[in-house]
Amino acid sequence: MEWFDITLIGFIAGTFGTSLGGILSFLILKPSNKVLGTMLGVAAGIMLSIVFMELLDEAANTSYPWTVLGLLAGIIAFLFLDNFFPHKHFITEEVRKGRFLKKGILIATGIALHNVSEGIAIGAGFAASTGMGMALAVLISLHNVPEGLAVAIPLNIGGMGRAKVFGITMLAGLPMGVGALLGSVTGNISAEFLALSLSFAAGAMLYIVFDELIPDVLEVVDNHTAIWGLTAGILIGMTMVLYL
């Protein structure tokens, strides 16, 4: 299969899953603090499962030194990126919405980085065989549905219009096409590059979870509710990684 076709499949696989997650988020209307905290906990748990069971696991098995470097680079990069968005606390409804808009944009950026790595996997799969590439594209597209939901929930709560939320969830999936192109062109990509890209995405997602999601979960709900939300998200993420 030609590189153009593989790239197109990567774009479709990436945008379909995240966009569907965005659409599903529209079914959730004005949640209470308890529901809000639980949903954010679920989003955090899903991201933690992806980081530790997929990204870091595969990266470390490929090249541990490059995994450490990529992880630190991802965290440091998002530390600087975070400074471009003003830090606000839950004081008024307007400030509260602004904080969730910031959170949604950061999550979308982290998911987009993650999708580059997944796109590389799709492209490399097609380099091996068409059947493997198509199977990976379908599975990863389904895999992206909860990720799109994790992006869209904070944006919805922040008061962003549905058209913009849908557009941002779609944009978060687009980098998968870029990754698919890289994977198809390079074929057997170097172990170091793969480990670096996977662990960089992991570092970015870890920063988002610990700096943004978990502190806000604990701010709006009690500890026990937060734990149940995180646990549910981790179980969903584990199931997704193992069976999708």
Coordinates of C-alpha atoms in Angstrom, one line a residue:
M1 CA 0.0 0.0 0.0
E2 CA 1.3 3.5 -0.9
W3 CA 2.3 6.0 1.8
F4 CA -0.5 8.4 0.8
D5 CA -3.2 5.7 1.5
I6 CA -1.5 4.7 4.8
T7 CA -1.4 8.4 5.9
L8 CA -5.1 8.8 5.0
I9 CA -6.1 5.8 7.0
G10 CA -4.1 7.2 9.9
F11 CA -6.0 10.5 9.7
I12 CA -9.3 8.7 9.6
A13 CA -8.5 6.3 12.5
G14 CA -7.3 9.2 14.7
T15 CA -10.1 11.6 14.0
F16 CA -12.9 9.1 14.1
G17 CA -12.2 7.8 17.7
T18 CA -11.5 11.2 19.3
S19 CA -14.4 12.9 17.5
L20 CA -16.8 10.1 18.6
G21 CA -15.6 10.6 22.2
G22 CA -16.4 14.3 21.8
I23 CA -19.9 13.6 20.5
L24 CA -20.6 11.2 23.4
S25 CA -19.6 14.0 25.9
F26 CA -22.5 16.1 24.7
L27 CA -24.8 13.6 26.4
I28 CA -23.5 14.8 29.8
L29 CA -25.3 17.9 30.8
K30 CA -24.3 20.2 33.7
P31 CA -23.0 17.6 36.1
S32 CA -23.1 18.1 39.9
N33 CA -19.8 18.4 41.7
K34 CA -19.9 14.7 42.6
V35 CA -20.5 13.7 39.0
L36 CA -17.9 16.2 37.8
G37 CA -15.3 14.9 40.2
T38 CA -16.0 11.3 39.3
M39 CA -15.8 12.0 35.6
L40 CA -12.4 13.8 36.0
G41 CA -11.2 10.9 38.1
V42 CA -12.2 8.5 35.4
A43 CA -10.3 10.6 32.8
A44 CA -7.2 10.6 35.0
G45 CA -7.4 6.9 35.6
I46 CA -7.7 6.1 31.9
M47 CA -4.6 8.3 31.2
L48 CA -2.6 6.6 33.9
S49 CA -3.4 3.2 32.6
I50 CA -2.3 4.2 29.1
V51 CA 0.9 5.7 30.4
F52 CA 2.1 2.8 32.6
M53 CA 0.6 -0.2 30.7
E54 CA 1.2 0.9 27.2
L55 CA 3.5 3.9 26.6
L56 CA 6.2 3.4 29.3
D57 CA 6.0 -0.4 29.1
E58 CA 6.7 -0.5 25.4
A59 CA 9.3 2.3 25.5
A60 CA 11.2 0.7 28.4
N61 CA 11.3 -2.7 26.7
T62 CA 12.7 -1.0 23.6
S63 CA 15.3 1.3 25.1
Y64 CA 15.4 2.2 28.8
P65 CA 17.9 5.1 28.6
W66 CA 15.9 6.8 25.8
T67 CA 12.7 6.2 27.8
V68 CA 14.1 8.1 30.8
L69 CA 15.2 10.9 28.5
G70 CA 11.8 11.1 26.8
L71 CA 9.9 11.0 30.0
L72 CA 11.8 13.9 31.5
A73 CA 11.6 15.9 28.3
G74 CA 7.8 15.4 28.2
I75 CA 7.4 16.6 31.8
I76 CA 9.7 19.6 31.3
A77 CA 8.1 20.6 28.0
F78 CA 4.6 20.7 29.6
L79 CA 5.9 22.5 32.6
F80 CA 6.9 25.3 30.2
L81 CA 3.7 25.0 28.2
D82 CA 1.6 25.2 31.3
N83 CA 3.1 28.7 32.0
F84 CA 1.4 30.0 28.9
F85 CA -2.0 29.3 30.5
P86 CA -2.8 31.4 33.6
H87 CA -3.4 29.4 36.8
K88 CA -6.8 30.0 38.3
H89 CA -8.7 28.6 41.2
F90 CA -12.3 27.8 41.9
I91 CA -13.6 31.2 43.1
T92 CA -16.3 32.3 40.6
E93 CA -18.2 30.4 37.9
E94 CA -16.3 32.5 35.3
V95 CA -12.9 31.6 36.7
R96 CA -14.0 28.0 37.1
K97 CA -14.9 27.8 33.4
G98 CA -11.6 29.3 32.4
R99 CA -9.7 26.7 34.4
F100 CA -11.5 23.9 32.7
L101 CA -10.9 25.4 29.2
K102 CA -7.2 25.4 30.1
K103 CA -7.4 21.8 31.3
G104 CA -9.1 20.6 28.1
I105 CA -6.5 22.2 25.9
L106 CA -3.7 20.7 27.8
I107 CA -5.3 17.2 27.7
A108 CA -5.9 17.6 23.9
T109 CA -2.2 18.5 23.4
G110 CA -1.1 15.4 25.4
I111 CA -3.5 13.1 23.5
A112 CA -2.2 14.6 20.2
L113 CA 1.4 13.7 21.1
H114 CA 0.2 10.2 22.1
N115 CA -1.5 9.9 18.8
V116 CA 1.7 10.5 16.9
S117 CA 3.2 7.4 18.5
E118 CA 0.1 5.4 17.8
G119 CA 0.2 6.5 14.1
I120 CA 3.8 5.3 13.9
A121 CA 2.6 1.9 15.1
I122 CA -0.1 1.9 12.3
G123 CA 2.5 2.9 9.6
A124 CA 5.0 0.3 10.8
G125 CA 2.2 -2.3 10.8
F126 CA 1.4 -1.5 7.1
A127 CA 5.1 -1.8 6.4
A128 CA 4.9 -5.4 7.7
S129 CA 1.6 -6.3 6.1
T130 CA -1.7 -4.7 5.0
G131 CA -3.7 -6.9 7.3
M132 CA -1.7 -6.0 10.3
G133 CA -1.9 -2.3 9.5
M134 CA -5.7 -2.3 9.0
A135 CA -6.2 -4.3 12.3
L136 CA -4.1 -1.8 14.2
A137 CA -6.0 1.2 12.6
V138 CA -9.4 -0.2 13.7
L139 CA -8.3 -1.1 17.2
I140 CA -6.5 2.2 17.8
S141 CA -9.5 4.1 16.5
L142 CA -11.7 2.4 19.1
H143 CA -9.0 3.0 21.6
N144 CA -9.3 6.7 21.0
V145 CA -12.9 7.1 21.9
P146 CA -12.4 7.5 25.7
E147 CA -9.4 9.7 25.0
G148 CA -11.7 12.1 23.0
L149 CA -14.1 11.9 26.0
A150 CA -11.3 13.0 28.3
V151 CA -10.6 16.0 26.1
A152 CA -14.2 17.0 25.6
I153 CA -15.5 16.8 29.2
P154 CA -13.5 19.7 30.6
L155 CA -14.1 21.8 27.5
N156 CA -17.9 21.3 27.8
I157 CA -17.8 22.2 31.5
G158 CA -15.8 25.3 30.6
G159 CA -18.7 26.5 28.5
M160 CA -17.1 26.0 25.0
G161 CA -19.5 25.6 22.1
R162 CA -20.2 22.2 20.8
A163 CA -18.8 23.0 17.4
K164 CA -15.5 24.1 18.9
V165 CA -15.4 21.1 21.2
F166 CA -16.0 18.7 18.3
G167 CA -13.3 20.5 16.3
I168 CA -10.7 20.3 19.1
T169 CA -11.4 16.6 19.6
M170 CA -10.9 16.0 15.9
L171 CA -7.7 18.0 15.9
A172 CA -6.4 15.9 18.8
G173 CA -6.7 12.8 16.5
L174 CA -5.1 14.4 13.4
P175 CA -1.5 13.8 14.4
M176 CA -2.1 10.1 14.1
G177 CA -1.9 10.6 10.3
V178 CA 1.5 12.3 10.7
G179 CA 2.7 9.3 12.7
A180 CA 1.3 6.9 10.1
L181 CA 3.3 8.7 7.4
L182 CA 6.5 8.5 9.5
G183 CA 5.9 4.8 10.2
S184 CA 5.2 4.0 6.6
V185 CA 8.2 5.9 5.2
T186 CA 10.7 4.7 7.7
G187 CA 9.5 1.1 7.9
N188 CA 11.5 -0.4 10.7
I189 CA 11.9 2.8 12.7
S190 CA 14.9 2.9 15.1
A191 CA 14.3 1.6 18.6
E192 CA 15.7 4.8 20.1
F193 CA 13.3 7.1 18.2
L194 CA 10.3 4.9 19.1
A195 CA 11.2 4.8 22.8
L196 CA 11.8 8.6 22.8
S197 CA 8.4 9.4 21.2
L198 CA 6.4 7.0 23.4
S199 CA 8.0 8.2 26.6
F200 CA 7.7 11.9 25.7
A201 CA 4.0 11.4 25.3
A202 CA 3.9 9.5 28.6
G203 CA 5.7 12.4 30.4
A204 CA 3.3 14.9 29.0
M205 CA 0.2 12.9 30.1
L206 CA 1.7 12.3 33.5
Y207 CA 2.1 16.0 34.0
I208 CA -1.5 16.7 33.0
V209 CA -2.8 14.0 35.4
F210 CA -0.8 15.1 38.5
D211 CA -0.8 18.8 37.9
E212 CA -4.3 19.3 36.5
L213 CA -6.8 16.4 36.9
I214 CA -6.1 14.9 40.3
P215 CA -5.9 18.2 42.2
D216 CA -9.2 19.3 40.8
V217 CA -10.9 16.0 41.5
L218 CA -9.9 16.4 45.2
E219 CA -11.1 20.0 45.2
V220 CA -14.7 19.2 44.2
V221 CA -15.3 15.8 45.8
D222 CA -14.4 13.9 48.9
N223 CA -11.4 11.5 48.9
H224 CA -13.5 8.4 48.7
T225 CA -15.4 9.6 45.7
A226 CA -12.1 10.6 44.0
I227 CA -10.6 7.1 44.7
W228 CA -13.6 5.4 43.2
G229 CA -13.5 7.6 40.1
L230 CA -9.8 7.0 39.6
T231 CA -10.2 3.2 40.1
A232 CA -13.0 3.1 37.5
G233 CA -10.8 5.0 35.1
I234 CA -7.9 2.7 35.7
L235 CA -10.0 -0.4 35.1
I236 CA -11.5 1.1 31.9
G237 CA -7.9 1.9 30.7
M238 CA -6.6 -1.5 31.6
T239 CA -9.5 -3.2 29.7
M240 CA -8.9 -0.9 26.7
V241 CA -5.1 -1.6 26.7
L242 CA -5.5 -5.4 27.1
Y243 CA -8.5 -6.1 24.8
L244 CA -8.7 -3.3 22.2

